[in-house]
Coordinates of C-alpha atoms in Angstrom, one line a residue:
X780 CA -39.1 -6.1 25.5
X781 CA -38.8 -3.9 22.3
X782 CA -35.5 -2.4 21.5
X783 CA -35.1 1.1 21.4
X784 CA -34.4 3.2 18.2
X785 CA -31.2 4.9 17.9
X786 CA -33.0 7.9 16.2
X787 CA -36.2 8.9 14.5
X788 CA -37.4 7.6 10.9
X789 CA -39.0 9.9 8.2
X790 CA -42.4 9.0 9.3
X791 CA -41.7 10.3 12.9
X792 CA -40.2 13.4 11.5
X793 CA -43.3 13.9 9.1
X794 CA -45.8 13.4 12.0
X795 CA -44.2 15.9 14.2
X796 CA -44.4 18.6 11.7
X797 CA -47.5 17.8 10.0
X798 CA -46.2 17.2 6.4
X799 CA -46.0 13.9 4.3
X800 CA -43.2 11.5 4.3
X801 CA -42.8 12.2 0.7
X802 CA -42.2 15.8 1.7
X803 CA -39.6 15.0 4.5
X804 CA -37.6 12.6 2.0
X805 CA -37.8 15.4 -0.7
X806 CA -36.4 17.9 1.8
X807 CA -33.2 15.7 3.0
X808 CA -32.4 14.5 -0.3
X809 CA -32.8 17.9 -2.3
X810 CA -35.1 16.6 -4.6
X811 CA -38.9 17.3 -5.3
X812 CA -40.8 20.5 -5.2
X813 CA -40.4 21.7 -1.5
X814 CA -40.1 25.3 -0.6
X815 CA -36.8 26.5 0.5
X816 CA -38.5 27.5 3.9
X817 CA -39.9 24.0 4.4
X818 CA -36.6 22.3 3.5
X819 CA -34.8 24.3 6.0
X820 CA -37.4 23.7 8.8
X821 CA -37.5 20.0 8.2
X822 CA -33.7 19.7 8.2
X823 CA -33.5 21.7 11.4
X824 CA -36.0 19.6 13.1
X825 CA -34.2 16.4 11.9
X826 CA -31.0 17.6 13.1
X827 CA -32.5 18.5 16.6
X828 CA -33.8 14.8 16.7
X829 CA -30.7 13.5 15.9
X830 CA -32.0 11.8 12.6
X831 CA -29.4 9.7 10.7
X832 CA -30.1 8.7 7.0
X833 CA -30.4 5.1 6.3
X834 CA -27.6 3.6 4.4
X835 CA -29.8 1.0 2.9
X836 CA -32.6 3.7 2.1
X837 CA -29.9 5.7 0.4
X838 CA -29.0 2.7 -1.7
X839 CA -32.4 2.0 -2.7
X840 CA -32.7 5.8 -3.8
X841 CA -29.4 6.0 -5.7
X842 CA -28.7 2.6 -6.9
X843 CA -25.3 3.0 -4.9
X844 CA -24.2 1.2 -1.7
X845 CA -21.9 3.7 -0.5
X846 CA -18.9 1.0 0.1
X847 CA -15.9 0.5 -1.9
X848 CA -14.0 -2.8 -1.8
X849 CA -10.0 -3.2 -0.9
X850 CA -8.4 -6.5 -2.1
X851 CA -5.1 -6.9 -0.7
X852 CA -2.4 -9.4 -1.6
X853 CA -1.5 -10.6 1.9
X854 CA -2.7 -8.9 4.9
X855 CA -0.3 -10.8 7.0
X856 CA 2.5 -8.8 5.6
X857 CA 3.0 -5.7 7.8
X858 CA 2.9 -3.4 4.8
X859 CA -0.8 -3.9 3.7
X860 CA -2.5 -3.0 7.2
X861 CA -0.9 0.2 6.9
X862 CA -2.1 0.7 3.4
X863 CA -5.6 -0.5 4.3
X864 CA -5.7 2.2 7.1
X865 CA -4.9 4.8 4.5
X866 CA -7.5 3.7 2.1
X867 CA -10.2 3.5 4.9
X868 CA -9.3 7.0 6.0
X869 CA -9.5 8.6 2.3
X870 CA -12.7 6.6 1.7
X871 CA -14.4 8.0 5.0
X872 CA -13.3 11.5 4.2
X873 CA -15.2 10.9 0.6
X874 CA -18.2 9.4 2.5
X875 CA -17.6 5.8 1.7
X876 CA -17.4 2.7 3.8
X877 CA -14.8 0.0 3.0
X878 CA -14.9 -3.9 2.8
X879 CA -11.7 -5.4 2.9
X880 CA -10.7 -8.8 1.2
X881 CA -7.3 -10.8 1.3
X882 CA -6.2 -12.7 -1.7
X883 CA -3.6 -14.6 0.4
X884 CA -0.9 -14.3 -2.4
X885 CA -3.3 -16.7 -4.6
X886 CA -4.2 -15.7 -8.0
X887 CA -7.5 -17.8 -7.7
X888 CA -8.2 -16.3 -4.5
X889 CA -7.9 -12.8 -5.9
X890 CA -10.3 -13.6 -8.4
X891 CA -12.6 -15.0 -6.1
X892 CA -12.2 -12.0 -3.7
X893 CA -12.9 -9.4 -6.4
X894 CA -16.1 -11.5 -7.4
X895 CA -17.1 -11.5 -3.8
X896 CA -17.2 -7.9 -3.3
X897 CA -18.9 -7.2 -6.5
X898 CA -21.4 -9.5 -5.3
X899 CA -21.8 -7.4 -2.1
X900 CA -22.5 -4.4 -4.5
X901 CA -19.6 -2.2 -3.7
X902 CA -19.6 0.6 -5.7
X903 CA -15.9 0.6 -6.6
X904 CA -12.7 -1.3 -5.8
X905 CA -9.3 -0.6 -5.0
X906 CA -6.9 -3.5 -5.9
X907 CA -3.2 -4.0 -4.8
X908 CA -2.7 -7.0 -7.2
X909 CA -0.9 -10.2 -6.4
X910 CA 2.6 -9.9 -7.9
X911 CA 3.0 -11.0 -11.5
X912 CA -0.8 -10.7 -12.2
X913 CA -2.7 -7.8 -14.2
X914 CA -6.0 -6.9 -13.4
X915 CA -8.5 -6.7 -16.2
X916 CA -12.0 -6.0 -15.4
X917 CA -14.8 -6.2 -12.8
X918 CA -18.4 -5.0 -12.7
X919 CA -17.5 -1.8 -11.1
X920 CA -15.0 0.9 -11.3
X921 CA -11.5 -0.2 -10.4
X922 CA -8.3 1.6 -9.1
X923 CA -4.9 -0.5 -9.3
X924 CA -2.1 0.5 -7.0
X925 CA 1.0 -1.4 -8.1
X926 CA 3.9 0.4 -10.0
X927 CA 3.9 2.9 -12.8
X928 CA 5.2 0.4 -15.1
X929 CA 2.3 -2.0 -14.7
X930 CA -0.3 -1.6 -17.4
X931 CA -3.7 -0.2 -16.0
X932 CA -2.2 1.2 -13.0
X933 CA -3.9 4.2 -11.5
X934 CA -1.5 5.4 -8.9
X935 CA 1.3 4.2 -6.7
X936 CA 4.8 5.3 -5.3
X937 CA 7.5 5.7 -7.8
X938 CA 9.4 2.5 -6.6
X939 CA 11.9 3.5 -9.4
X940 CA 12.8 6.9 -8.1
X941 CA 12.8 5.5 -4.6
X942 CA 15.5 2.9 -5.8
X943 CA 17.5 6.1 -7.4
X944 CA 17.4 7.6 -3.8
X945 CA 18.8 4.3 -2.4
X946 CA 21.6 4.4 -4.9
X947 CA 22.6 8.2 -4.5
X948 CA 22.5 7.8 -0.8
X949 CA 24.8 4.7 -0.8
X950 CA 27.3 6.3 -3.6
X951 CA 27.4 9.6 -1.5
X952 CA 28.7 7.3 1.5
X953 CA 31.3 6.1 -0.8
X954 CA 30.3 2.4 -1.5
X955 CA 31.0 0.9 -4.7
X956 CA 29.8 -2.6 -4.6
X957 CA 26.3 -3.1 -3.5
X958 CA 24.3 -6.3 -3.4
X959 CA 20.6 -5.9 -4.1
X960 CA 18.4 -8.1 -2.3
X961 CA 14.9 -9.0 -3.5
X962 CA 12.2 -11.6 -2.4
X963 CA 10.7 -12.7 -5.9
X964 CA 11.9 -11.6 -9.4
X965 CA 8.3 -11.9 -10.4
X966 CA 7.4 -8.5 -8.3
X967 CA 7.0 -5.6 -10.6
X968 CA 7.5 -3.4 -7.7
X969 CA 10.7 -5.0 -6.7
X970 CA 12.1 -5.0 -10.2
X971 CA 11.3 -1.4 -10.6
X972 CA 13.1 -0.9 -7.2
X973 CA 16.1 -2.7 -8.3
X974 CA 16.0 -0.9 -11.8
X975 CA 16.1 2.4 -10.0
X976 CA 19.2 1.3 -7.8
X977 CA 20.9 0.2 -10.9
X978 CA 20.1 3.2 -12.9
X979 CA 21.5 5.5 -10.2
X980 CA 24.8 3.9 -9.7
X981 CA 27.8 6.1 -10.6
X982 CA 29.9 4.7 -13.5
X983 CA 32.6 3.2 -11.0
X984 CA 29.8 1.5 -8.8
X985 CA 29.0 -2.2 -9.4
X986 CA 25.6 -4.0 -8.4
X987 CA 24.7 -7.7 -8.1
X988 CA 21.2 -9.1 -7.4
X989 CA 20.3 -11.9 -4.9
X990 CA 16.8 -13.5 -5.2
X991 CA 15.7 -15.0 -2.2
X992 CA 13.2 -17.2 -3.9
X993 CA 15.8 -18.8 -6.1
X994 CA 18.1 -19.6 -3.1
X995 CA 15.1 -21.0 -1.1
X996 CA 14.0 -23.4 -3.8
X997 CA 17.2 -25.4 -3.1
X998 CA 18.0 -24.3 0.4
X999 CA 14.6 -24.5 1.8
X1000 CA 12.5 -21.7 3.4
X1001 CA 14.5 -19.2 5.7
X1002 CA 17.9 -20.8 4.4
X1003 CA 21.1 -18.6 4.7
X1004 CA 21.5 -15.9 2.1
X1005 CA 25.2 -16.2 2.3
X1006 CA 25.8 -12.8 3.2
X1007 CA 29.1 -12.9 5.2
X1008 CA 30.7 -14.7 2.0
X1009 CA 29.7 -11.5 0.2
X1010 CA 31.3 -9.2 2.6
X1011 CA 34.6 -11.1 1.9
X1012 CA 34.1 -10.7 -1.5
X1013 CA 34.0 -7.0 -1.1
X1014 CA 30.5 -5.8 -0.9
X1015 CA 29.9 -3.2 1.3
X1016 CA 26.3 -2.4 1.0
X1017 CA 23.3 -4.4 1.0
X1018 CA 20.1 -3.0 -0.5
X1019 CA 17.1 -4.7 0.4
X1020 CA 14.1 -4.3 -1.7
X1021 CA 11.9 -4.3 1.4
X1022 CA 12.1 -4.0 5.2
X1023 CA 11.4 -7.6 5.5
X1024 CA 14.3 -8.5 3.6
X1025 CA 16.6 -5.9 5.0
X1026 CA 15.7 -7.2 8.6
X1027 CA 16.8 -10.6 7.3
X1028 CA 20.0 -9.2 6.1
X1029 CA 20.6 -7.4 9.4
X1030 CA 19.8 -10.5 11.5
X1031 CA 22.2 -12.7 9.5
X1032 CA 25.1 -10.2 9.3
X1033 CA 25.1 -9.6 12.9
X1034 CA 25.3 -13.1 13.8
X1035 CA 28.1 -13.6 11.6
X1036 CA 29.9 -10.9 13.5
X1037 CA 29.8 -8.3 11.1
X1038 CA 29.2 -4.6 12.6
X1039 CA 26.5 -2.6 10.9
X1040 CA 27.1 0.2 9.8
X1041 CA 31.1 0.1 10.7
X1042 CA 31.5 -2.9 8.4
X1043 CA 28.8 -2.6 6.0
X1044 CA 25.7 -0.9 5.5
X1045 CA 22.0 -2.2 5.0
X1046 CA 19.1 -0.5 3.5
X1047 CA 15.3 -1.4 2.9
X1048 CA 12.1 -0.1 1.5
X1049 CA 8.6 0.7 2.9
X1050 CA 9.2 2.1 6.6
X1051 CA 7.5 -0.5 8.4
X1052 CA 6.4 0.0 12.1
X1053 CA 9.4 -1.7 13.6
X1054 CA 11.9 0.0 11.3
X1055 CA 13.1 2.8 13.4
X1056 CA 13.3 0.5 16.5
X1057 CA 15.5 -2.2 15.5
X1058 CA 19.0 -2.4 16.1
X1059 CA 20.6 -0.4 14.4
X1060 CA 17.6 1.5 13.3
X1061 CA 17.0 1.0 9.5
X1062 CA 17.9 3.3 6.4
X1063 CA 14.7 2.9 4.2
X1064 CA 12.4 4.6 1.8
X1065 CA 9.1 5.7 2.8
X1066 CA 5.9 5.6 0.6
X1067 CA 3.2 8.5 1.0
X1068 CA 0.3 6.3 1.4
X1069 CA -1.9 8.9 2.7
X1070 CA -1.6 10.8 -0.9
X1071 CA -1.8 7.4 -3.1
X1072 CA -4.9 6.4 -1.0
X1073 CA -6.5 10.0 -1.3
X1074 CA -5.5 9.9 -5.3
X1075 CA -7.2 6.3 -5.7
X1076 CA -10.3 6.9 -4.1
X1077 CA -10.6 10.4 -5.5
X1078 CA -10.3 8.8 -9.0
X1079 CA -13.0 6.1 -8.0
X1080 CA -15.2 8.5 -6.6
X1081 CA -15.2 10.5 -9.8
X1082 CA -15.9 7.7 -11.9
X1083 CA -18.9 6.7 -9.6
X1084 CA -20.3 10.0 -9.6
X1085 CA -20.2 10.2 -13.3
X1086 CA -21.9 6.9 -13.7
X1087 CA -19.6 6.6 -16.8
X1088 CA -18.2 3.0 -15.4
X1089 CA -20.0 0.1 -14.3
X1090 CA -18.6 -2.5 -16.4
X1091 CA -14.9 -3.0 -15.0
X1092 CA -12.9 -0.1 -16.6
X1093 CA -9.7 0.6 -14.8
X1094 CA -9.9 4.3 -13.7
X1095 CA -7.2 6.9 -14.5
X1096 CA -5.8 9.6 -12.2
X1097 CA -4.0 12.9 -13.0
X1098 CA -1.1 12.1 -11.0
X1099 CA -0.2 8.3 -11.5
X1100 CA 3.1 8.3 -9.2
X1101 CA 3.8 9.8 -6.0
X1102 CA 7.7 10.3 -4.8
X1103 CA 9.2 8.0 -2.2
X1104 CA 11.2 9.7 0.5
X1105 CA 14.5 8.6 1.8
X1106 CA 14.8 8.1 5.5
X1107 CA 18.2 7.9 6.9
X1108 CA 18.9 6.1 9.9
X1109 CA 21.5 4.3 11.8
X1110 CA 22.1 1.2 9.6
X1111 CA 23.7 3.1 6.7
X1112 CA 27.5 4.8 7.1
X1113 CA 30.5 5.9 5.3
X1114 CA 32.2 2.8 3.8
X1115 CA 35.2 1.2 5.5
X1116 CA 38.1 0.8 3.3
X1117 CA 39.3 -2.4 5.2
X1118 CA 36.0 -4.1 6.5
X1119 CA 36.7 -6.5 9.7
X1120 CA 36.4 -9.9 8.5
X1121 CA 38.7 -11.5 11.2
X1122 CA 35.8 -12.7 13.2
X1123 CA 34.1 -14.4 10.1
X1124 CA 37.3 -16.2 9.0
X1125 CA 37.6 -17.7 12.5
X1126 CA 34.1 -19.0 12.6

């Protein structure tokens, strides 16, 4: 049995109105010499019949696919599905579909993902690069979302400003010794966040940085971070450069008998979906991903419409950095002048 069609094609509309297929096509696309009265008649009739334009046919007429590519560095990281959702929403609002590729944190896989999307004919591409990599070109317009210090960055959160928000918050609570916890020192985003924290410290404040990748080279993946010992050394605040590292810090400190926030404070970045529901709920800094996605997609759409970029130029946007928002929750509190360490000392 033949399958039923979801809607009429151009020839059925033309036959029912007694006009040519070319006339119907020109009326629906706004091209050719068709009277205004006929255009209105054809469009009204097409709407009554539930006509939906063919994406494939549109691609043949315009030379565009109506699809954007999105390359993510690690879709297993809970931050990136959140970003993908924002990109997809912005793209849909602009009339585009989205194809997603995951580089899985590998430079070669990132290059392969970019090439694969180009082969599928995407009109443009949003790339969130793997850390320590720089996107140079591809055979379509590219919008890069990384950090303002990255050459070629189109738009991103102002990670440096976000770090300053954390520093100001902890300073206001009376903290003077802060341990910054990062995952990988090759990450431009994490370096900017750490730089913003240091720049925002008051003159009487002191900060040190712990890079987890360095510890794990010797201690193995998931090894203890030694945070209880840091509490004994007088650190009263642990400023993680992502919520994932903040959760690791919360877990290790609580297992060592450290009370949060009575003894020490812990903060993060990104405001992941579980950050409000962990115990204690996490103070963090949130990116405005809807604004970032809208700016990136708009910049791509402008470049595509102008037909000015077909050979891999990185697009620019009028707004290149979007402020981050401090979200204060239970994991940060006023400094305790005499943190409780007796339980740790008896372990």
